[in-house]
Structure formats: C-alpha cells, structure tokens
Amino acid sequence: MDDVTTDLLIIGAGPTGLFSAYYAGFRGLRVAVVDSLPELGGQITAMYPEKAILDVAGFPSVKGRDLVEGLVAQAATADPTYLLDRTATTLEHGEDQVVVTLDDGTRVAAGGVLITSGIGKFSPRPLPAGEGWLGRGMEFFVPSFEPYAGKDVVIVGGGDSAFDWALNLQGIARSIALVHRRDAFRAHERTVQQVRDSDVEIITKAQVTKLAGNGTLESVEIEVDGATVTRPAQALVAALGFLADLGPLQEWGLEVLKRHIVVDASMRTNLARVFAAGDITEYPGKVRLIAVGFGEAATAVNNATVAIDPSAKVFPGHSSEGT
Ligand SMILES: Cc1cc2nc3c(=O)[nH]c(=O)nc-3n(C[C@H](O)[C@H](O)[C@H](O)COP(=O)(O)OP(=O)(O)OC[C@H]3O[C@@H](n4cnc5c(N)ncnc54)[C@H](O)[C@@H]3O)c2cc1C
C-alpha cells in the first residue's frame, strides 16, 4: 500500500467526517479520510439511509441517503483522498506531524488528525438462532427496500431501527411481524404508535428460536408464552443493536470518558495536533446529534488549521465572501 502524506487526516467518514472534509478544503488544507466501512456516511448509510431526518438545519425533512449524497458532493470540493474499508490502528507523534497506521499497513503522515469516529467501529449484535443465515434471508441492515418486495418479513428487535424498518417496509413487504423479547420498546414513542396503528403484527415477550429453509430462508420458529409457532418468512432482519468498539483508539493515550474522547471548547484532545468532533466527543452538556457534529466539525477544523499552520487564523471568514 502506498503511504499518504496530507495536512489533515480525518478518521471516520460519517456526517461529521464528511462535513469536516469539506471544511478542510475551505481552509486550503489537503485532506484524507479513512473509514473502516466500505461506504461513506457512517451510521446514516449503515443503519438508516431511507429514514427521514427532521432535525438537520435547513432541511425540514431529508432522507438519510440524500443527506449523505449532499455531504459527499460538498466534500468533493476539497478533493479528499478516501481510504475506505480500512481501520486506523495506531497513532504516533513525529516531529511536526502525526503518523497514523491503517490495518492494511498504509501509513498516513498528517499535520493534524481529526477523529470523527462516532460510536467507534461498529458491528451488529448477532441473533443466536441466525448463525449461518446471513445473506440467505437474514440481514442486519436494510439499506434498500426493494429486496423485501412481496415477502413475509420478520423483524427482530425493539429499538429505533426495528420500528423504522417495520414502518418503511409497509406496502412493500407482503407481511411484517416485529418480534421483541420484552413488551417495552426503546424506539421513539411516535414511531411505536405509528407501527401499532399499522398492519405490522407486534409479537412481544417472544424470541426467534430457529430459522429454517432449503438453502434460503422459508420460515422461522418463534417462542411466545412457552409455545412455539412457525411463521412463513423469506426475510428476517435482526435489528438487535450494535456492539460498538472504540477499538484501537483506546491505545493512543487519549483521555477517554465513558467510551468517548474528552475535548475542550476548541475540540482539542489531550494529544497535540489531535482533535475530535461528532458523536465521539465528550464534554459537559454534550448532545449527540448530526447538527451538533456539524458545528463541532467547523470548530475542530478551524482550530486544527492553526495547529497545522500557526500563521493561520482560527476564524476563516465567511464562505459566502468568496462567491
Ligand atoms: C437509527 C438511527 C436514527 C438516527 N436518527 C437521527 C436523527 O434523526 N437526527 C440526528 O441528528 N441524529 C440521528 N441519529 C444519530 C446520528 O446518526 C449520529 O449522531 C451521527 O451519525 C454521528 O455522526 P459521526 O460522523 O459523528 O459518527 P458516525 O456516523 O458514527 O460515523 C463514524 C464513522 O467512523 C468510522 N470509524 C470508527 N472507528 C474507526 C477507525 N478506528 N478507523 C476507521 N474508521 C473508523 C465508522 O466506521 C463510522 O463510519 C440516528 C442514529 C441511529 C442509529
């Protein structure tokens, strides 16, 4: 793998990382962005590309996929070097630079590093009965609805993703059952009510105990109230949440509090030339929202610009001034 030299290395290509990439370009920095996922967009792309987001400034409602598309187009103005499907594993300080090594051996030397790694490297929480069924009818994500057309779908879980997908697959799937082991849900109340008011069958205090089919999924067994019922299902979505792993970042000497990186008001971490923004940061009053990540991205990049080039100013001027 070729080594990369850049001004700013961004670790994480979620919404915060993508907006940071744009901002780095606006500040005249060369920028590289690494992500352990093969696609851009972080949690949005991985977990809810089809969901309508209502709380991004300037967009009364924007589909996750469309927001990411806009962020990628905006970031393109910075001509970023994307290093996808690779995880940042080590960080060392050199003279006037930081060197980050990726899991494929690539070494990235940067004047500064901005960590926008969200909830860390995340992997879906497995469904024990689903072992061996991934790609044969069972999925962890619903990146597009089309594969579910005309199918009997079982969704397992009681959180936002499970309820969002149940709602969104209506009118597409032939039937939808949502199976949850408790009768209380972690999902947004309004979404739960919408699902209750819909044709989705909610089966609580229940567990999927077996997936069956000849090659691909044909039915599932559900244990409910001590009895086992068999239900036709050509698709099962295991929406049991994620095992988030801060992973290698924990070994870098960063001050970490409750799995988040502590930053000051300029988004500076305890390590020289290393900044953080977005869901990964921690400070009193922190709120984990896309809108907040965007603001932190601008603060982080402007302050990183000065760390990289001490003759630069923190305040960049207004982007509209050059147009
Ligand atoms: C179902 C659901 C619905 C949501 N709805 C909303 C909503 O309506 N409004 C809202 O504001 N927020 C919402 N959120 C939260 C929102 O998605 C997050 O606040 C946002 O994604 C945080 O962005 P980020 O860029 O900081 O981190 P992330 O989106 O988590 O991106 C971080 C990226 O860093 C990568 N990464 C981590 N560690 C490494 C490493 N070591 N090396 C390389 N790459 C790494 C990850 O692969 C990931 O792609 C929702 C979240 C979920 C799950």
mmCIF file of C-alpha atoms and ligand atoms in Angstrom:
data_model
loop_
_atom_site.group_PDB
_atom_site.id
_atom_site.type_symbol
_atom_site.label_atom_id
_atom_site.label_comp_id
_atom_site.label_asym_id
_atom_site.label_seq_id
_atom_site.Cartn_x
_atom_site.Cartn_y
_atom_site.Cartn_z
ATOM 1 C CA MET A 1 0.000 0.000 0.000
ATOM 2 C CA ASP A 2 1.216 3.488 -0.863
ATOM 3 C CA ASP A 3 1.833 5.771 2.059
ATOM 4 C CA VAL A 4 -0.117 9.009 2.206
ATOM 5 C CA THR A 5 1.032 12.470 3.223
ATOM 6 C CA THR A 6 -1.617 15.054 3.944
ATOM 7 C CA ASP A 7 -2.339 18.144 6.024
ATOM 8 C CA LEU A 8 -5.360 16.773 7.873
ATOM 9 C CA LEU A 9 -6.315 13.138 8.354
ATOM 10 C CA ILE A 10 -9.954 12.588 9.296
ATOM 11 C CA ILE A 11 -10.758 9.269 10.974
ATOM 12 C CA GLY A 12 -14.399 8.418 10.233
ATOM 13 C CA ALA A 13 -16.486 9.228 7.157
ATOM 14 C CA GLY A 14 -19.825 9.742 8.891
ATOM 15 C CA PRO A 15 -21.686 13.050 8.548
ATOM 16 C CA THR A 16 -19.214 14.816 10.843
ATOM 17 C CA GLY A 17 -16.165 13.499 8.972
ATOM 18 C CA LEU A 18 -17.633 14.376 5.575
ATOM 19 C CA PHE A 19 -18.514 17.923 6.585
ATOM 20 C CA SER A 20 -15.046 18.235 8.153
ATOM 21 C CA ALA A 21 -13.520 17.198 4.817
ATOM 22 C CA TYR A 22 -15.399 19.998 3.057
ATOM 23 C CA TYR A 23 -14.270 22.428 5.723
ATOM 24 C CA ALA A 24 -10.640 21.339 5.442
ATOM 25 C CA GLY A 25 -10.803 22.155 1.731
ATOM 26 C CA PHE A 26 -12.353 25.532 2.520
ATOM 27 C CA ARG A 27 -9.333 26.198 4.764
ATOM 28 C CA GLY A 28 -6.971 25.231 1.943
ATOM 29 C CA LEU A 29 -5.835 22.003 3.570
ATOM 30 C CA ARG A 30 -5.091 18.738 1.800
ATOM 31 C CA VAL A 31 -7.309 16.131 3.389
ATOM 32 C CA ALA A 32 -7.523 12.344 3.650
ATOM 33 C CA VAL A 33 -10.447 10.449 5.166
ATOM 34 C CA VAL A 34 -10.250 6.886 6.479
ATOM 35 C CA ASP A 35 -13.208 4.663 7.368
ATOM 36 C CA SER A 36 -13.428 1.021 8.330
ATOM 37 C CA LEU A 37 -16.694 0.697 6.391
ATOM 38 C CA PRO A 38 -16.599 0.335 2.598
ATOM 39 C CA GLU A 39 -19.142 3.157 2.141
ATOM 40 C CA LEU A 40 -19.313 6.822 3.097
ATOM 41 C CA GLY A 41 -21.913 8.149 5.537
ATOM 42 C CA GLY A 42 -21.244 6.394 8.870
ATOM 43 C CA GLN A 43 -24.298 5.463 10.931
ATOM 44 C CA ILE A 44 -26.665 7.037 8.396
ATOM 45 C CA THR A 45 -25.568 4.839 5.498
ATOM 46 C CA ALA A 46 -25.189 1.745 7.645
ATOM 47 C CA MET A 47 -28.351 1.999 9.667
ATOM 48 C CA TYR A 48 -30.995 4.313 8.264
ATOM 49 C CA PRO A 49 -30.369 5.506 4.701
ATOM 50 C CA GLU A 50 -34.089 5.508 3.916
ATOM 51 C CA LYS A 51 -35.209 7.254 7.101
ATOM 52 C CA ALA A 52 -36.431 10.847 7.001
ATOM 53 C CA ILE A 53 -34.297 13.073 9.239
ATOM 54 C CA LEU A 54 -36.180 16.096 10.567
ATOM 55 C CA ASP A 55 -33.596 17.953 12.629
ATOM 56 C CA VAL A 56 -30.853 18.995 10.229
ATOM 57 C CA ALA A 57 -30.799 22.763 9.882
ATOM 58 C CA GLY A 58 -32.186 23.952 6.570
ATOM 59 C CA PHE A 59 -33.893 20.662 5.727
ATOM 60 C CA PRO A 60 -37.466 20.278 7.051
ATOM 61 C CA SER A 61 -37.101 16.620 6.107
ATOM 62 C CA VAL A 62 -34.199 14.902 4.406
ATOM 63 C CA LYS A 63 -33.771 11.224 3.630
ATOM 64 C CA GLY A 64 -30.564 9.826 5.146
ATOM 65 C CA ARG A 65 -29.270 8.754 1.755
ATOM 66 C CA ASP A 66 -29.881 12.231 0.290
ATOM 67 C CA LEU A 67 -28.145 13.972 3.182
ATOM 68 C CA VAL A 68 -25.082 11.770 2.677
ATOM 69 C CA GLU A 69 -25.171 12.417 -1.072
ATOM 70 C CA GLY A 70 -25.146 16.160 -0.397
ATOM 71 C CA LEU A 71 -22.322 15.838 2.135
ATOM 72 C CA VAL A 72 -20.247 13.775 -0.295
ATOM 73 C CA ALA A 73 -20.804 16.350 -3.062
ATOM 74 C CA GLN A 74 -19.849 19.166 -0.692
ATOM 75 C CA ALA A 75 -16.760 17.265 0.486
ATOM 76 C CA ALA A 76 -15.741 16.649 -3.141
ATOM 77 C CA THR A 77 -14.832 20.344 -3.396
ATOM 78 C CA ALA A 78 -11.904 19.505 -1.079
ATOM 79 C CA ASP A 79 -10.809 16.632 -3.347
ATOM 80 C CA PRO A 80 -10.306 14.286 -0.386
ATOM 81 C CA THR A 81 -8.254 11.115 -0.558
ATOM 82 C CA TYR A 82 -10.649 8.410 0.663
ATOM 83 C CA LEU A 83 -9.113 5.400 2.359
ATOM 84 C CA LEU A 84 -12.175 3.172 2.777
ATOM 85 C CA ASP A 85 -12.530 -0.327 4.188
ATOM 86 C CA ARG A 86 -9.521 0.379 6.391
ATOM 87 C CA THR A 87 -9.270 0.902 10.112
ATOM 88 C CA ALA A 88 -6.923 3.367 11.789
ATOM 89 C CA THR A 89 -4.972 1.224 14.228
ATOM 90 C CA THR A 90 -2.009 3.164 15.611
ATOM 91 C CA LEU A 91 -1.145 6.820 16.159
ATOM 92 C CA GLU A 92 2.329 8.153 16.827
ATOM 93 C CA HIS A 93 3.702 11.649 17.092
ATOM 94 C CA GLY A 94 6.598 12.566 14.857
ATOM 95 C CA GLU A 95 8.295 15.934 14.582
ATOM 96 C CA ASP A 96 5.613 18.401 13.420
ATOM 97 C CA GLN A 97 3.352 15.589 12.303
ATOM 98 C CA VAL A 98 1.216 12.705 13.423
ATOM 99 C CA VAL A 99 1.560 9.292 11.819
ATOM 100 C CA VAL A 100 -1.467 7.007 11.724
ATOM 101 C CA THR A 101 -1.149 3.422 10.540
ATOM 102 C CA LEU A 102 -4.097 1.620 8.954
ATOM 103 C CA ASP A 103 -4.843 -2.089 9.242
ATOM 104 C CA ASP A 104 -3.657 -2.733 5.675
ATOM 105 C CA GLY A 105 -0.248 -1.290 6.540
ATOM 106 C CA THR A 106 -0.790 2.150 4.940
ATOM 107 C CA ARG A 107 0.999 4.901 6.866
ATOM 108 C CA VAL A 108 -0.631 8.298 6.804
ATOM 109 C CA ALA A 109 1.559 11.233 7.833
ATOM 110 C CA ALA A 110 -0.522 14.311 8.638
ATOM 111 C CA GLY A 111 -0.010 17.751 10.104
ATOM 112 C CA GLY A 112 -3.079 17.122 12.229
ATOM 113 C CA VAL A 113 -5.640 14.427 12.920
ATOM 114 C CA LEU A 114 -9.371 14.878 13.417
ATOM 115 C CA ILE A 115 -11.137 11.912 14.993
ATOM 116 C CA THR A 116 -14.800 11.731 13.903
ATOM 117 C CA SER A 117 -15.209 8.064 14.669
ATOM 118 C CA GLY A 118 -18.750 8.242 16.075
ATOM 119 C CA ILE A 119 -19.623 5.247 18.179
ATOM 120 C CA GLY A 120 -16.438 3.571 17.031
ATOM 121 C CA LYS A 121 -16.112 0.666 14.724
ATOM 122 C CA PHE A 122 -19.500 -0.972 14.941
ATOM 123 C CA SER A 123 -20.760 -4.440 14.264
ATOM 124 C CA PRO A 124 -24.314 -5.748 14.553
ATOM 125 C CA ARG A 125 -25.294 -7.669 17.680
ATOM 126 C CA PRO A 126 -25.833 -11.232 16.454
ATOM 127 C CA LEU A 127 -29.101 -13.184 16.637
ATOM 128 C CA PRO A 128 -28.065 -16.544 18.138
ATOM 129 C CA ALA A 129 -30.658 -18.521 16.130
ATOM 130 C CA GLY A 130 -29.468 -16.802 12.951
ATOM 131 C CA GLU A 131 -25.975 -18.208 12.888
ATOM 132 C CA GLY A 132 -25.090 -19.166 9.326
ATOM 133 C CA TRP A 133 -28.124 -17.386 7.806
ATOM 134 C CA LEU A 134 -26.538 -14.039 6.942
ATOM 135 C CA GLY A 135 -27.135 -13.365 3.240
ATOM 136 C CA ARG A 136 -29.530 -16.356 2.980
ATOM 137 C CA GLY A 137 -32.576 -14.411 4.091
ATOM 138 C CA MET A 138 -31.216 -12.805 7.227
ATOM 139 C CA GLU A 139 -29.753 -9.309 7.210
ATOM 140 C CA PHE A 140 -28.634 -6.849 9.868
ATOM 141 C CA PHE A 141 -29.337 -3.707 7.821
ATOM 142 C CA VAL A 142 -31.994 -2.586 5.387
ATOM 143 C CA PRO A 143 -30.018 -0.345 3.027
ATOM 144 C CA SER A 144 -32.790 -0.578 0.366
ATOM 145 C CA PHE A 145 -36.372 -1.760 0.473
ATOM 146 C CA GLU A 146 -36.670 -3.353 -2.938
ATOM 147 C CA PRO A 147 -35.327 -6.830 -1.940
ATOM 148 C CA TYR A 148 -38.252 -7.103 0.514
ATOM 149 C CA ALA A 149 -40.988 -6.585 -2.074
ATOM 150 C CA GLY A 150 -43.740 -9.190 -1.758
ATOM 151 C CA LYS A 151 -42.001 -11.046 1.074
ATOM 152 C CA ASP A 152 -43.087 -12.118 4.524
ATOM 153 C CA VAL A 153 -40.660 -10.250 6.739
ATOM 154 C CA VAL A 154 -39.820 -10.834 10.379
ATOM 155 C CA ILE A 155 -38.008 -8.019 12.161
ATOM 156 C CA VAL A 156 -36.378 -8.832 15.477
ATOM 157 C CA GLY A 157 -35.748 -6.009 17.947
ATOM 158 C CA GLY A 158 -37.405 -3.228 19.902
ATOM 159 C CA GLY A 159 -35.310 -0.192 19.046
ATOM 160 C CA ASP A 160 -35.487 2.630 16.504
ATOM 161 C CA SER A 161 -34.098 0.635 13.597
ATOM 162 C CA ALA A 162 -36.579 -2.221 14.082
ATOM 163 C CA PHE A 163 -39.519 0.157 14.228
ATOM 164 C CA ASP A 164 -38.320 2.393 11.398
ATOM 165 C CA TRP A 165 -37.867 -0.564 9.094
ATOM 166 C CA ALA A 166 -41.217 -2.058 10.080
ATOM 167 C CA LEU A 167 -42.851 1.231 9.184
ATOM 168 C CA ASN A 168 -40.949 1.753 5.966
ATOM 169 C CA LEU A 169 -41.490 -1.767 4.626
ATOM 170 C CA GLN A 170 -45.243 -1.363 4.784
ATOM 171 C CA GLY A 171 -46.823 -1.512 1.357
ATOM 172 C CA ILE A 172 -43.640 -3.189 0.079
ATOM 173 C CA ALA A 173 -43.481 -6.439 2.056
ATOM 174 C CA ARG A 174 -46.414 -8.891 1.943
ATOM 175 C CA SER A 175 -46.499 -9.179 5.724
ATOM 176 C CA ILE A 176 -44.402 -7.790 8.548
ATOM 177 C CA ALA A 177 -44.038 -9.173 12.061
ATOM 178 C CA LEU A 178 -41.971 -7.403 14.684
ATOM 179 C CA VAL A 179 -40.687 -9.771 17.360
ATOM 180 C CA HIS A 180 -39.304 -8.442 20.626
ATOM 181 C CA ARG A 181 -38.364 -10.264 23.790
ATOM 182 C CA ARG A 182 -39.941 -7.669 26.094
ATOM 183 C CA ASP A 183 -43.184 -5.707 25.922
ATOM 184 C CA ALA A 184 -41.430 -2.350 26.353
ATOM 185 C CA PHE A 185 -39.613 -0.700 23.461
ATOM 186 C CA ARG A 186 -36.576 1.556 23.200
ATOM 187 C CA ALA A 187 -37.820 3.199 19.989
ATOM 188 C CA HIS A 188 -39.196 6.718 19.607
ATOM 189 C CA GLU A 189 -42.738 6.806 21.036
ATOM 190 C CA ARG A 190 -44.257 8.351 17.938
ATOM 191 C CA THR A 191 -42.801 5.644 15.693
ATOM 192 C CA VAL A 192 -44.012 2.924 18.064
ATOM 193 C CA GLN A 193 -47.518 4.376 17.878
ATOM 194 C CA GLN A 194 -47.364 4.574 14.073
ATOM 195 C CA VAL A 195 -46.400 0.897 13.948
ATOM 196 C CA ARG A 196 -49.143 -0.015 16.432
ATOM 197 C CA ASP A 197 -51.625 1.776 14.164
ATOM 198 C CA SER A 198 -50.349 -0.066 11.093
ATOM 199 C CA ASP A 199 -50.768 -3.610 9.738
ATOM 200 C CA VAL A 200 -47.497 -4.706 11.350
ATOM 201 C CA GLU A 201 -48.008 -7.579 13.775
ATOM 202 C CA ILE A 202 -46.161 -6.879 17.012
ATOM 203 C CA ILE A 203 -45.246 -10.049 18.901
ATOM 204 C CA THR A 204 -43.822 -9.326 22.353
ATOM 205 C CA LYS A 205 -42.270 -11.459 25.106
ATOM 206 C CA ALA A 206 -41.152 -13.615 22.233
ATOM 207 C CA GLN A 207 -37.948 -14.920 20.712
ATOM 208 C CA VAL A 208 -36.987 -16.243 17.305
ATOM 209 C CA THR A 209 -35.541 -19.644 18.140
ATOM 210 C CA LYS A 210 -34.995 -21.191 14.715
ATOM 211 C CA LEU A 211 -34.593 -20.201 11.068
ATOM 212 C CA ALA A 212 -35.460 -22.861 8.507
ATOM 213 C CA GLY A 213 -35.415 -23.286 4.758
ATOM 214 C CA ASN A 214 -33.842 -25.166 1.938
ATOM 215 C CA GLY A 215 -30.810 -23.022 1.176
ATOM 216 C CA THR A 216 -32.599 -19.748 1.739
ATOM 217 C CA LEU A 217 -35.000 -18.726 4.480
ATOM 218 C CA GLU A 218 -38.555 -20.067 4.264
ATOM 219 C CA SER A 219 -39.845 -19.950 7.846
ATOM 220 C CA VAL A 220 -38.972 -19.008 11.396
ATOM 221 C CA GLU A 221 -39.917 -20.505 14.720
ATOM 222 C CA ILE A 222 -40.980 -18.065 17.392
ATOM 223 C CA GLU A 223 -41.277 -18.971 21.031
ATOM 224 C CA VAL A 224 -44.058 -16.998 22.651
ATOM 225 C CA ASP A 225 -45.690 -17.678 26.007
ATOM 226 C CA GLY A 226 -43.941 -21.041 26.237
ATOM 227 C CA ALA A 227 -45.383 -22.201 22.906
ATOM 228 C CA THR A 228 -43.578 -22.405 19.582
ATOM 229 C CA VAL A 229 -45.230 -21.005 16.485
ATOM 230 C CA THR A 230 -43.924 -21.376 12.944
ATOM 231 C CA ARG A 231 -44.338 -18.465 10.598
ATOM 232 C CA PRO A 232 -43.529 -18.175 6.908
ATOM 233 C CA ALA A 233 -40.667 -15.743 6.357
ATOM 234 C CA GLN A 234 -38.460 -15.203 3.339
ATOM 235 C CA ALA A 235 -36.635 -12.367 5.057
ATOM 236 C CA LEU A 236 -35.560 -11.714 8.625
ATOM 237 C CA VAL A 237 -33.981 -8.508 9.808
ATOM 238 C CA ALA A 238 -32.032 -8.845 13.052
ATOM 239 C CA ALA A 239 -32.142 -5.300 14.455
ATOM 240 C CA LEU A 240 -30.702 -6.023 17.855
ATOM 241 C CA GLY A 241 -28.451 -3.018 18.073
ATOM 242 C CA PHE A 242 -24.743 -2.735 17.725
ATOM 243 C CA LEU A 243 -21.638 -3.717 19.534
ATOM 244 C CA ALA A 244 -19.647 -0.532 19.291
ATOM 245 C CA ASP A 245 -15.963 -0.850 19.732
ATOM 246 C CA LEU A 246 -13.715 2.137 20.294
ATOM 247 C CA GLY A 247 -11.068 -0.360 19.318
ATOM 248 C CA PRO A 248 -7.545 0.784 18.654
ATOM 249 C CA LEU A 249 -8.250 4.393 19.676
ATOM 250 C CA GLN A 250 -8.147 3.328 23.305
ATOM 251 C CA GLU A 251 -4.438 2.579 22.997
ATOM 252 C CA TRP A 252 -3.489 6.017 21.682
ATOM 253 C CA GLY A 253 -3.174 7.781 25.031
ATOM 254 C CA LEU A 254 -6.336 9.827 24.535
ATOM 255 C CA GLU A 255 -8.343 10.910 27.548
ATOM 256 C CA VAL A 256 -11.445 8.740 27.303
ATOM 257 C CA LEU A 257 -14.564 9.079 29.436
ATOM 258 C CA LYS A 258 -17.365 6.530 29.165
ATOM 259 C CA ARG A 259 -16.177 5.380 25.734
ATOM 260 C CA HIS A 260 -15.916 8.947 24.392
ATOM 261 C CA ILE A 261 -12.975 11.266 23.775
ATOM 262 C CA VAL A 262 -12.738 14.257 26.071
ATOM 263 C CA VAL A 263 -12.300 17.558 24.184
ATOM 264 C CA ASP A 264 -12.120 21.222 25.162
ATOM 265 C CA ALA A 265 -14.159 24.046 23.609
ATOM 266 C CA SER A 266 -11.885 24.092 20.561
ATOM 267 C CA MET A 267 -12.406 20.327 20.047
ATOM 268 C CA ARG A 268 -8.789 19.714 21.057
ATOM 269 C CA THR A 269 -7.993 16.380 22.703
ATOM 270 C CA ASN A 270 -5.246 15.883 25.276
ATOM 271 C CA LEU A 271 -2.838 14.931 22.437
ATOM 272 C CA ALA A 272 -1.016 17.586 20.429
ATOM 273 C CA ARG A 273 -2.394 18.092 16.894
ATOM 274 C CA VAL A 274 -5.232 15.650 17.555
ATOM 275 C CA PHE A 275 -8.815 16.966 17.513
ATOM 276 C CA ALA A 276 -12.180 15.227 17.725
ATOM 277 C CA ALA A 277 -15.750 16.054 16.679
ATOM 278 C CA GLY A 278 -19.176 14.449 16.418
ATOM 279 C CA ASP A 279 -20.644 11.574 18.407
ATOM 280 C CA ILE A 280 -17.226 10.510 19.703
ATOM 281 C CA THR A 281 -16.639 13.653 21.787
ATOM 282 C CA GLU A 282 -17.394 14.204 25.439
ATOM 283 C CA TYR A 283 -17.744 17.434 27.443
ATOM 284 C CA PRO A 284 -20.338 18.734 29.901
ATOM 285 C CA GLY A 285 -23.690 19.106 28.175
ATOM 286 C CA LYS A 286 -22.745 17.104 25.097
ATOM 287 C CA VAL A 287 -25.660 16.231 22.791
ATOM 288 C CA ARG A 288 -25.170 13.502 20.179
ATOM 289 C CA LEU A 289 -26.905 14.771 17.042
ATOM 290 C CA ILE A 290 -25.872 15.307 13.435
ATOM 291 C CA ALA A 291 -26.484 19.059 13.784
ATOM 292 C CA VAL A 292 -24.100 19.230 16.738
ATOM 293 C CA GLY A 293 -21.469 17.234 14.853
ATOM 294 C CA PHE A 294 -21.567 19.755 12.008
ATOM 295 C CA GLY A 295 -20.876 22.635 14.385
ATOM 296 C CA GLU A 296 -18.080 20.755 16.116
ATOM 297 C CA ALA A 297 -16.590 19.908 12.698
ATOM 298 C CA ALA A 298 -16.264 23.604 11.831
ATOM 299 C CA THR A 299 -14.763 24.396 15.235
ATOM 300 C CA ALA A 300 -12.356 21.458 15.066
ATOM 301 C CA VAL A 301 -11.115 22.101 11.524
ATOM 302 C CA ASN A 302 -10.612 25.838 12.100
ATOM 303 C CA ASN A 303 -8.588 25.168 15.236
ATOM 304 C CA ALA A 304 -6.697 22.302 13.605
ATOM 305 C CA THR A 305 -5.786 24.679 10.775
ATOM 306 C CA VAL A 306 -3.927 26.868 13.281
ATOM 307 C CA ALA A 307 -2.235 23.824 14.863
ATOM 308 C CA ILE A 308 -1.029 22.820 11.391
ATOM 309 C CA ASP A 309 -0.116 26.361 10.310
ATOM 310 C CA PRO A 310 0.402 28.722 13.275
ATOM 311 C CA SER A 311 0.255 31.734 10.951
ATOM 312 C CA ALA A 312 -3.386 30.937 10.074
ATOM 313 C CA LYS A 313 -6.367 32.488 11.868
ATOM 314 C CA VAL A 314 -8.991 30.440 13.699
ATOM 315 C CA PHE A 315 -11.867 32.370 12.170
ATOM 316 C CA PRO A 316 -11.988 31.536 8.477
ATOM 317 C CA GLY A 317 -14.114 34.422 7.280
ATOM 318 C CA HIS A 318 -17.444 33.677 5.641
ATOM 319 C CA SER A 319 -17.659 31.165 2.834
ATOM 320 C CA SER A 320 -20.068 33.497 1.020
ATOM 321 C CA GLU A 321 -17.428 36.213 0.799
ATOM 322 C CA GLY A 322 -15.538 34.439 -1.954
ATOM 323 C CA THR A 323 -18.580 33.909 -4.164
HETATM 324 C C1 LIG B 1 -31.454 4.570 13.715
HETATM 325 C C2 LIG B 1 -30.809 5.908 13.990
HETATM 326 C C3 LIG B 1 -31.510 7.062 13.707
HETATM 327 C C4 LIG B 1 -30.927 8.319 13.968
HETATM 328 N N1 LIG B 1 -31.633 9.451 13.670
HETATM 329 C C5 LIG B 1 -31.070 10.667 13.865
HETATM 330 C C6 LIG B 1 -31.803 11.871 13.584
HETATM 331 O O1 LIG B 1 -32.956 11.854 13.163
HETATM 332 N N2 LIG B 1 -31.159 13.072 13.793
HETATM 333 C C7 LIG B 1 -29.880 13.150 14.292
HETATM 334 O O2 LIG B 1 -29.348 14.260 14.447
HETATM 335 N N3 LIG B 1 -29.183 12.016 14.581
HETATM 336 C C8 LIG B 1 -29.743 10.786 14.388
HETATM 337 N N4 LIG B 1 -29.030 9.654 14.701
HETATM 338 C C9 LIG B 1 -27.668 9.809 15.256
HETATM 339 C C10 LIG B 1 -26.694 10.188 14.134
HETATM 340 O O3 LIG B 1 -26.701 9.189 13.120
HETATM 341 C C11 LIG B 1 -25.304 10.367 14.724
HETATM 342 O O4 LIG B 1 -25.337 11.437 15.646
HETATM 343 C C12 LIG B 1 -24.300 10.667 13.599
HETATM 344 O O5 LIG B 1 -24.228 9.626 12.665
HETATM 345 C C13 LIG B 1 -22.918 10.914 14.197
HETATM 346 O O6 LIG B 1 -22.066 11.198 13.141
HETATM 347 P P1 LIG B 1 -20.493 10.987 13.251
HETATM 348 O O7 LIG B 1 -19.960 11.350 11.913
HETATM 349 O O8 LIG B 1 -20.001 11.716 14.450
HETATM 350 O O9 LIG B 1 -20.285 9.430 13.546
HETATM 351 P P2 LIG B 1 -20.752 8.115 12.741
HETATM 352 O O10 LIG B 1 -21.926 8.376 11.874
HETATM 353 O O11 LIG B 1 -20.868 7.054 13.791
HETATM 354 O O12 LIG B 1 -19.511 7.800 11.798
HETATM 355 C C14 LIG B 1 -18.291 7.381 12.348
HETATM 356 C C15 LIG B 1 -17.514 6.585 11.317
HETATM 357 O O13 LIG B 1 -16.211 6.317 11.852
HETATM 358 C C16 LIG B 1 -15.793 5.038 11.441
HETATM 359 N N5 LIG B 1 -14.735 4.557 12.336
HETATM 360 C C17 LIG B 1 -14.814 4.355 13.680
HETATM 361 N N6 LIG B 1 -13.620 3.963 14.170
HETATM 362 C C18 LIG B 1 -12.770 3.920 13.116
HETATM 363 C C19 LIG B 1 -11.388 3.591 12.969
HETATM 364 N N7 LIG B 1 -10.619 3.259 14.014
HETATM 365 N N8 LIG B 1 -10.846 3.624 11.730
HETATM 366 C C20 LIG B 1 -11.605 3.974 10.648
HETATM 367 N N9 LIG B 1 -12.905 4.305 10.733
HETATM 368 C C21 LIG B 1 -13.481 4.284 11.946
HETATM 369 C C22 LIG B 1 -17.070 4.206 11.484
HETATM 370 O O14 LIG B 1 -16.974 3.095 10.611
HETATM 371 C C23 LIG B 1 -18.131 5.222 11.009
HETATM 372 O O15 LIG B 1 -18.375 5.145 9.624
HETATM 373 C C24 LIG B 1 -29.599 8.397 14.493
HETATM 374 C C25 LIG B 1 -28.881 7.226 14.750
HETATM 375 C C26 LIG B 1 -29.479 5.985 14.510
HETATM 376 C C27 LIG B 1 -28.694 4.742 14.784
#
